[in-house]
PDB file of C-alpha atoms in Angstrom:
ATOM      1  CA  GLU A   1       0.000   0.000   0.000  1.00  0.00           C
ATOM      2  CA  VAL A   2       1.346   3.409  -0.983  1.00  0.00           C
ATOM      3  CA  GLN A   3       1.642   5.724   2.009  1.00  0.00           C
ATOM      4  CA  LEU A   4       2.955   9.242   2.477  1.00  0.00           C
ATOM      5  CA  VAL A   5       3.400  10.232   6.112  1.00  0.00           C
ATOM      6  CA  GLN A   6       4.121  13.863   6.830  1.00  0.00           C
ATOM      7  CA  SER A   7       5.740  15.560   9.804  1.00  0.00           C
ATOM      8  CA  ARG A   8       3.686  17.050  12.587  1.00  0.00           C
ATOM      9  CA  ALA A   9       2.255  20.560  12.749  1.00  0.00           C
ATOM     10  CA  ALA A  10       4.635  23.452  13.263  1.00  0.00           C
ATOM     11  CA  VAL A  11       4.091  26.794  14.989  1.00  0.00           C
ATOM     12  CA  LYS A  12       6.709  29.382  14.091  1.00  0.00           C
ATOM     13  CA  LYS A  13       7.452  33.096  14.252  1.00  0.00           C
ATOM     14  CA  PRO A  14       8.069  35.295  11.211  1.00  0.00           C
ATOM     15  CA  GLY A  15      11.677  35.100  10.079  1.00  0.00           C
ATOM     16  CA  GLU A  16      12.259  31.598  11.460  1.00  0.00           C
ATOM     17  CA  SER A  17      13.287  28.664   9.301  1.00  0.00           C
ATOM     18  CA  LEU A  18      11.411  25.388   8.877  1.00  0.00           C
ATOM     19  CA  LYS A  19      11.845  22.056   7.116  1.00  0.00           C
ATOM     20  CA  ILE A  20       8.887  19.682   6.888  1.00  0.00           C
ATOM     21  CA  SER A  21       9.098  16.096   5.728  1.00  0.00           C
ATOM     22  CA  CYS A  22       7.160  13.458   3.809  1.00  0.00           C
ATOM     23  CA  ARG A  23       8.158   9.791   4.230  1.00  0.00           C
ATOM     24  CA  ALA A  24       7.057   7.487   1.429  1.00  0.00           C
ATOM     25  CA  SER A  25       6.515   3.739   1.516  1.00  0.00           C
ATOM     26  CA  GLY A  26       4.906   0.999  -0.533  1.00  0.00           C
ATOM     27  CA  TYR A  27       6.450   1.863  -3.900  1.00  0.00           C
ATOM     28  CA  ASN A  28       9.751   2.721  -5.623  1.00  0.00           C
ATOM     29  CA  PHE A  29      10.311   6.214  -4.205  1.00  0.00           C
ATOM     30  CA  ASN A  30      12.968   7.094  -6.795  1.00  0.00           C
ATOM     31  CA  THR A  31      10.796   6.857  -9.893  1.00  0.00           C
ATOM     32  CA  TYR A  32       7.701   8.948  -9.180  1.00  0.00           C
ATOM     33  CA  TRP A  33       7.495  12.737  -9.025  1.00  0.00           C
ATOM     34  CA  ILE A  34       6.542  14.136  -5.616  1.00  0.00           C
ATOM     35  CA  ALA A  35       4.449  17.316  -5.657  1.00  0.00           C
ATOM     36  CA  TRP A  36       3.904  19.806  -2.865  1.00  0.00           C
ATOM     37  CA  VAL A  37       0.469  21.440  -2.665  1.00  0.00           C
ATOM     38  CA  ARG A  38      -0.440  24.435  -0.513  1.00  0.00           C
ATOM     39  CA  GLN A  39      -3.873  25.139   0.919  1.00  0.00           C
ATOM     40  CA  MET A  40      -4.191  28.459   2.701  1.00  0.00           C
ATOM     41  CA  PRO A  41      -6.912  28.799   5.338  1.00  0.00           C
ATOM     42  CA  GLY A  42     -10.345  28.524   3.733  1.00  0.00           C
ATOM     43  CA  LYS A  43      -8.847  28.578   0.237  1.00  0.00           C
ATOM     44  CA  GLY A  44      -8.242  26.242  -2.686  1.00  0.00           C
ATOM     45  CA  LEU A  45      -5.343  24.079  -3.786  1.00  0.00           C
ATOM     46  CA  GLU A  46      -2.115  25.387  -5.312  1.00  0.00           C
ATOM     47  CA  CYS A  47       0.668  23.247  -6.731  1.00  0.00           C
ATOM     48  CA  MET A  48       3.957  24.655  -5.447  1.00  0.00           C
ATOM     49  CA  GLY A  49       6.238  22.450  -7.474  1.00  0.00           C
ATOM     50  CA  ILE A  50       7.504  18.961  -8.010  1.00  0.00           C
ATOM     51  CA  ILE A  51      10.685  16.971  -7.512  1.00  0.00           C
ATOM     52  CA  TYR A  52      11.919  13.745  -9.102  1.00  0.00           C
ATOM     53  CA  PRO A  53      13.749  11.819  -6.374  1.00  0.00           C
ATOM     54  CA  ASP A  54      16.052   9.813  -8.622  1.00  0.00           C
ATOM     55  CA  ASP A  55      18.019  12.859  -9.816  1.00  0.00           C
ATOM     56  CA  SER A  56      16.453  15.658  -7.707  1.00  0.00           C
ATOM     57  CA  ASP A  57      15.170  17.395 -10.854  1.00  0.00           C
ATOM     58  CA  THR A  58      12.993  20.146  -9.351  1.00  0.00           C
ATOM     59  CA  ARG A  59      10.424  22.435 -10.958  1.00  0.00           C
ATOM     60  CA  TYR A  60       8.872  25.302  -9.017  1.00  0.00           C
ATOM     61  CA  GLY A  61       5.619  27.087  -9.714  1.00  0.00           C
ATOM     62  CA  LEU A  62       6.110  30.752 -10.647  1.00  0.00           C
ATOM     63  CA  SER A  63       4.664  32.004  -7.347  1.00  0.00           C
ATOM     64  CA  PHE A  64       6.944  29.773  -5.296  1.00  0.00           C
ATOM     65  CA  GLN A  65      10.289  30.131  -7.087  1.00  0.00           C
ATOM     66  CA  GLY A  66      12.817  31.478  -4.592  1.00  0.00           C
ATOM     67  CA  GLN A  67      10.370  31.193  -1.681  1.00  0.00           C
ATOM     68  CA  VAL A  68      10.867  27.531  -0.768  1.00  0.00           C
ATOM     69  CA  THR A  69      13.326  24.724  -1.418  1.00  0.00           C
ATOM     70  CA  MET A  70      12.366  21.144  -2.228  1.00  0.00           C
ATOM     71  CA  SER A  71      14.759  18.264  -1.631  1.00  0.00           C
ATOM     72  CA  VAL A  72      14.843  14.510  -1.066  1.00  0.00           C
ATOM     73  CA  ASP A  73      16.861  11.940   0.840  1.00  0.00           C
ATOM     74  CA  LYS A  74      16.650   8.762  -1.226  1.00  0.00           C
ATOM     75  CA  SER A  75      18.149   6.644   1.543  1.00  0.00           C
ATOM     76  CA  LEU A  76      15.205   7.603   3.756  1.00  0.00           C
ATOM     77  CA  SER A  77      12.561   7.663   0.972  1.00  0.00           C
ATOM     78  CA  THR A  78      11.726  11.114   2.269  1.00  0.00           C
ATOM     79  CA  ALA A  79      10.946  14.413   0.583  1.00  0.00           C
ATOM     80  CA  PHE A  80      11.391  17.781   2.253  1.00  0.00           C
ATOM     81  CA  LEU A  81       9.997  21.286   1.899  1.00  0.00           C
ATOM     82  CA  GLN A  82      12.036  24.079   3.448  1.00  0.00           C
ATOM     83  CA  TRP A  83      11.713  27.778   4.224  1.00  0.00           C
ATOM     84  CA  ASN A  84      14.659  29.987   5.237  1.00  0.00           C
ATOM     85  CA  SER A  85      12.566  32.885   6.507  1.00  0.00           C
ATOM     86  CA  LEU A  86       8.884  32.293   7.156  1.00  0.00           C
ATOM     87  CA  LYS A  87       6.202  34.927   6.655  1.00  0.00           C
ATOM     88  CA  VAL A  88       2.765  35.137   8.226  1.00  0.00           C
ATOM     89  CA  SER A  89       1.391  34.485   4.730  1.00  0.00           C
ATOM     90  CA  ASP A  90       3.047  31.030   4.749  1.00  0.00           C
ATOM     91  CA  THR A  91       0.362  29.897   7.198  1.00  0.00           C
ATOM     92  CA  ALA A  92      -1.311  26.965   5.437  1.00  0.00           C
ATOM     93  CA  ILE A  93      -1.689  23.214   5.181  1.00  0.00           C
ATOM     94  CA  TYR A  94       1.024  21.655   3.022  1.00  0.00           C
ATOM     95  CA  TYR A  95       0.425  18.330   1.317  1.00  0.00           C
ATOM     96  CA  CYS A  96       2.953  16.084  -0.321  1.00  0.00           C
ATOM     97  CA  VAL A  97       1.542  13.967  -3.120  1.00  0.00           C
ATOM     98  CA  ARG A  98       2.819  11.181  -5.338  1.00  0.00           C
ATOM     99  CA  GLN A  99       2.208  12.067  -8.988  1.00  0.00           C
ATOM    100  CA  ASN A 100       1.286   9.060 -11.120  1.00  0.00           C
ATOM    101  CA  MET A 101       2.486   8.281 -14.623  1.00  0.00           C
ATOM    102  CA  ARG A 102      -0.429  10.289 -16.053  1.00  0.00           C
ATOM    103  CA  ASN A 103       0.623  13.356 -14.034  1.00  0.00           C
ATOM    104  CA  ALA A 104      -2.384  13.060 -11.729  1.00  0.00           C
ATOM    105  CA  LEU A 105      -1.913  13.579  -7.985  1.00  0.00           C
ATOM    106  CA  GLU A 106      -2.737  10.077  -6.879  1.00  0.00           C
ATOM    107  CA  ASN A 107      -1.539   9.489  -3.313  1.00  0.00           C
ATOM    108  CA  TRP A 108      -1.769  12.283  -0.742  1.00  0.00           C
ATOM    109  CA  GLY A 109      -0.073  12.711   2.588  1.00  0.00           C
ATOM    110  CA  GLN A 110      -2.199  13.701   5.560  1.00  0.00           C
ATOM    111  CA  GLY A 111      -0.987  17.299   5.394  1.00  0.00           C
ATOM    112  CA  THR A 112       1.243  19.379   7.653  1.00  0.00           C
ATOM    113  CA  VAL A 113      -0.234  22.468   9.267  1.00  0.00           C
ATOM    114  CA  VAL A 114       2.203  25.375   9.382  1.00  0.00           C
ATOM    115  CA  ALA A 115       1.166  28.338  11.506  1.00  0.00           C
ATOM    116  CA  VAL A 116       3.290  31.494  11.442  1.00  0.00           C
ATOM    117  CA  SER A 117       2.457  34.214  13.916  1.00  0.00           C
ATOM    118  CA  SER A 118       4.277  36.803  15.968  1.00  0.00           C
TER     119      SER A 118
ATOM    120  CA  ASP B   1       0.504  29.515 -17.027  1.00  0.00           C
ATOM    121  CA  ILE B   2      -2.638  27.628 -17.972  1.00  0.00           C
ATOM    122  CA  GLN B   3      -5.647  29.049 -16.105  1.00  0.00           C
ATOM    123  CA  MET B   4      -8.583  26.878 -15.043  1.00  0.00           C
ATOM    124  CA  THR B   5     -12.012  28.453 -14.574  1.00  0.00           C
ATOM    125  CA  GLN B   6     -14.387  26.256 -12.610  1.00  0.00           C
ATOM    126  CA  SER B   7     -18.104  26.818 -12.075  1.00  0.00           C
ATOM    127  CA  PRO B   8     -20.183  27.095 -10.094  1.00  0.00           C
ATOM    128  CA  SER B   9     -18.211  28.062  -6.975  1.00  0.00           C
ATOM    129  CA  SER B  10     -20.941  26.586  -4.783  1.00  0.00           C
ATOM    130  CA  LEU B  11     -23.903  24.358  -5.331  1.00  0.00           C
ATOM    131  CA  SER B  12     -26.789  23.062  -3.255  1.00  0.00           C
ATOM    132  CA  ALA B  13     -28.716  20.006  -4.445  1.00  0.00           C
ATOM    133  CA  SER B  14     -31.020  17.318  -3.084  1.00  0.00           C
ATOM    134  CA  VAL B  15     -30.190  13.678  -2.525  1.00  0.00           C
ATOM    135  CA  GLY B  16     -30.742  11.828  -5.789  1.00  0.00           C
ATOM    136  CA  ASP B  17     -30.190  14.888  -7.980  1.00  0.00           C
ATOM    137  CA  LYS B  18     -27.814  14.968 -10.919  1.00  0.00           C
ATOM    138  CA  VAL B  19     -24.978  17.426 -10.279  1.00  0.00           C
ATOM    139  CA  VAL B  20     -22.793  18.953 -12.999  1.00  0.00           C
ATOM    140  CA  ILE B  21     -19.598  20.978 -12.516  1.00  0.00           C
ATOM    141  CA  THR B  22     -17.725  22.543 -15.403  1.00  0.00           C
ATOM    142  CA  CYS B  23     -14.119  23.542 -15.930  1.00  0.00           C
ATOM    143  CA  GLN B  24     -12.719  25.704 -18.720  1.00  0.00           C
ATOM    144  CA  ALA B  25      -9.017  25.787 -19.575  1.00  0.00           C
ATOM    145  CA  SER B  26      -7.301  28.870 -21.003  1.00  0.00           C
ATOM    146  CA  GLN B  27      -5.785  26.720 -23.751  1.00  0.00           C
ATOM    147  CA  ASP B  28      -6.157  23.258 -25.216  1.00  0.00           C
ATOM    148  CA  ILE B  29      -5.065  20.672 -22.614  1.00  0.00           C
ATOM    149  CA  SER B  30      -6.081  17.561 -24.558  1.00  0.00           C
ATOM    150  CA  ILE B  31      -6.825  14.716 -22.107  1.00  0.00           C
ATOM    151  CA  HIS B  32      -4.795  16.111 -19.219  1.00  0.00           C
ATOM    152  CA  LEU B  33      -7.648  16.949 -16.880  1.00  0.00           C
ATOM    153  CA  ASN B  34      -8.255  15.486 -13.444  1.00  0.00           C
ATOM    154  CA  TRP B  35     -10.951  15.824 -10.763  1.00  0.00           C
ATOM    155  CA  TYR B  36     -10.471  15.695  -6.985  1.00  0.00           C
ATOM    156  CA  GLN B  37     -12.792  15.527  -3.997  1.00  0.00           C
ATOM    157  CA  GLN B  38     -11.928  17.132  -0.670  1.00  0.00           C
ATOM    158  CA  LYS B  39     -14.163  16.424   2.302  1.00  0.00           C
ATOM    159  CA  PRO B  40     -14.002  18.791   5.281  1.00  0.00           C
ATOM    160  CA  GLY B  41     -10.886  18.235   7.368  1.00  0.00           C
ATOM    161  CA  GLN B  42      -9.432  15.685   4.970  1.00  0.00           C
ATOM    162  CA  ALA B  43      -6.763  15.592   2.299  1.00  0.00           C
ATOM    163  CA  PRO B  44      -8.013  15.690  -1.284  1.00  0.00           C
ATOM    164  CA  ARG B  45      -8.681  12.445  -3.141  1.00  0.00           C
ATOM    165  CA  LEU B  46      -8.182  11.779  -6.837  1.00  0.00           C
ATOM    166  CA  LEU B  47     -11.499  10.726  -8.412  1.00  0.00           C
ATOM    167  CA  ILE B  48     -11.029  10.975 -12.181  1.00  0.00           C
ATOM    168  CA  TYR B  49      -7.899  11.325 -14.333  1.00  0.00           C
ATOM    169  CA  ASP B  50      -7.335  11.744 -18.066  1.00  0.00           C
ATOM    170  CA  VAL B  51     -10.783  13.404 -18.349  1.00  0.00           C
ATOM    171  CA  LYS B  52     -12.867  10.273 -17.772  1.00  0.00           C
ATOM    172  CA  THR B  53     -10.842   7.434 -16.205  1.00  0.00           C
ATOM    173  CA  PRO B  54     -12.061   6.669 -12.670  1.00  0.00           C
ATOM    174  CA  GLU B  55      -9.496   5.993  -9.983  1.00  0.00           C
ATOM    175  CA  THR B  56      -9.769   2.541  -8.399  1.00  0.00           C
ATOM    176  CA  GLY B  57     -12.652   2.298  -5.955  1.00  0.00           C
ATOM    177  CA  VAL B  58     -14.475   5.422  -7.102  1.00  0.00           C
ATOM    178  CA  PRO B  59     -18.251   4.914  -7.204  1.00  0.00           C
ATOM    179  CA  SER B  60     -19.745   4.714 -10.674  1.00  0.00           C
ATOM    180  CA  ARG B  61     -22.017   7.707 -10.045  1.00  0.00           C
ATOM    181  CA  PHE B  62     -18.960   9.928 -10.595  1.00  0.00           C
ATOM    182  CA  SER B  63     -17.953  10.560 -14.208  1.00  0.00           C
ATOM    183  CA  GLY B  64     -16.043  13.015 -16.357  1.00  0.00           C
ATOM    184  CA  SER B  65     -16.151  14.138 -19.961  1.00  0.00           C
ATOM    185  CA  GLY B  66     -14.899  16.849 -22.269  1.00  0.00           C
ATOM    186  CA  SER B  67     -12.078  17.770 -24.592  1.00  0.00           C
ATOM    187  CA  GLY B  68      -9.924  20.659 -25.710  1.00  0.00           C
ATOM    188  CA  THR B  69     -10.727  23.430 -23.256  1.00  0.00           C
ATOM    189  CA  HIS B  70     -14.150  22.476 -21.862  1.00  0.00           C
ATOM    190  CA  TYR B  71     -14.685  19.710 -19.307  1.00  0.00           C
ATOM    191  CA  THR B  72     -17.534  18.406 -17.198  1.00  0.00           C
ATOM    192  CA  PHE B  73     -17.752  16.426 -13.947  1.00  0.00           C
ATOM    193  CA  THR B  74     -21.047  14.712 -13.157  1.00  0.00           C
ATOM    194  CA  ILE B  75     -22.536  13.021 -10.127  1.00  0.00           C
ATOM    195  CA  SER B  76     -25.446  11.032 -11.513  1.00  0.00           C
ATOM    196  CA  SER B  77     -27.340  10.659  -8.232  1.00  0.00           C
ATOM    197  CA  LEU B  78     -26.154  12.766  -5.307  1.00  0.00           C
ATOM    198  CA  GLN B  79     -25.571  10.949  -2.014  1.00  0.00           C
ATOM    199  CA  PRO B  80     -25.155  12.487   1.456  1.00  0.00           C
ATOM    200  CA  GLU B  81     -21.524  11.369   1.612  1.00  0.00           C
ATOM    201  CA  ASP B  82     -20.753  13.443  -1.511  1.00  0.00           C
ATOM    202  CA  VAL B  83     -20.747  16.682   0.507  1.00  0.00           C
ATOM    203  CA  ALA B  84     -17.300  18.058  -0.315  1.00  0.00           C
ATOM    204  CA  THR B  85     -15.406  20.578  -2.383  1.00  0.00           C
ATOM    205  CA  TYR B  86     -14.511  19.405  -5.881  1.00  0.00           C
ATOM    206  CA  TYR B  87     -11.537  20.643  -7.877  1.00  0.00           C
ATOM    207  CA  CYS B  88     -10.516  20.254 -11.478  1.00  0.00           C
ATOM    208  CA  GLN B  89      -6.809  20.260 -12.310  1.00  0.00           C
ATOM    209  CA  GLN B  90      -4.939  20.468 -15.574  1.00  0.00           C
ATOM    210  CA  CYS B  91      -1.721  18.496 -15.860  1.00  0.00           C
ATOM    211  CA  ASP B  92      -0.768  19.359 -19.415  1.00  0.00           C
ATOM    212  CA  ASN B  93       2.549  20.494 -17.999  1.00  0.00           C
ATOM    213  CA  LEU B  94       4.317  18.915 -15.038  1.00  0.00           C
ATOM    214  CA  ILE B  95       3.129  21.523 -12.551  1.00  0.00           C
ATOM    215  CA  GLY B  96      -0.638  21.353 -12.671  1.00  0.00           C
ATOM    216  CA  THR B  97      -3.013  24.184 -11.900  1.00  0.00           C
ATOM    217  CA  PHE B  98      -6.326  23.817 -10.111  1.00  0.00           C
ATOM    218  CA  GLY B  99      -9.702  25.359 -10.619  1.00  0.00           C
ATOM    219  CA  GLN B 100     -11.065  27.477  -7.782  1.00  0.00           C
ATOM    220  CA  GLY B 101     -13.202  24.633  -6.427  1.00  0.00           C
ATOM    221  CA  THR B 102     -16.933  23.914  -6.160  1.00  0.00           C
ATOM    222  CA  LYS B 103     -18.389  23.539  -2.696  1.00  0.00           C
ATOM    223  CA  LEU B 104     -21.250  21.032  -2.848  1.00  0.00           C
ATOM    224  CA  GLU B 105     -23.895  20.913  -0.148  1.00  0.00           C
ATOM    225  CA  ILE B 106     -27.093  18.966   0.391  1.00  0.00           C
ATOM    226  CA  LYS B 107     -30.324  20.968   0.192  1.00  0.00           C
TER     227      LYS B 107
END
């Protein structure tokens, strides 16, 4: 069974750094794109970008380029999403998702709540 | 960027009704159109991919159709457990974009 298990909720202050994780199991982690999807409070879904674990090929959405960093650790079958300096506007639920061979977002993590407040 | 315009933004219908949601792409996206369901407090779930292919385990009352730039998602007979927000998504390029969502409620 494919599973994506994300790290717990985080409460941070503006300007702090954060790295959240997404541990995959049940499939060959290296050969499926992992997408990160943001959902701001009460809002819709936004695809932030995707990463291919085998070679760390990473594509960022225009709105997210330079704002976050995606990475993987193949030895841990884990993907990461990182901020160097959080803003209040980064408050959201972040989902990691396995993208299938048809580019559909097939398997979703449970989501990580990130709350940024002074 | 390819823009997705989804309508309506909200919808109220009775149990047993047929429900139709539409999605318009800003350019031709061929078959690269998916539909997701998000129930309150849950992660989204893939229902339909490649316009009309149901994901494993999806009830047959859910279906999709369309081509080019105009797509339709249909629930043939609305059930109480279908209360959710539904999103279309284009995946013509690697980074997909979503429609704004349709919040579906029971009348």
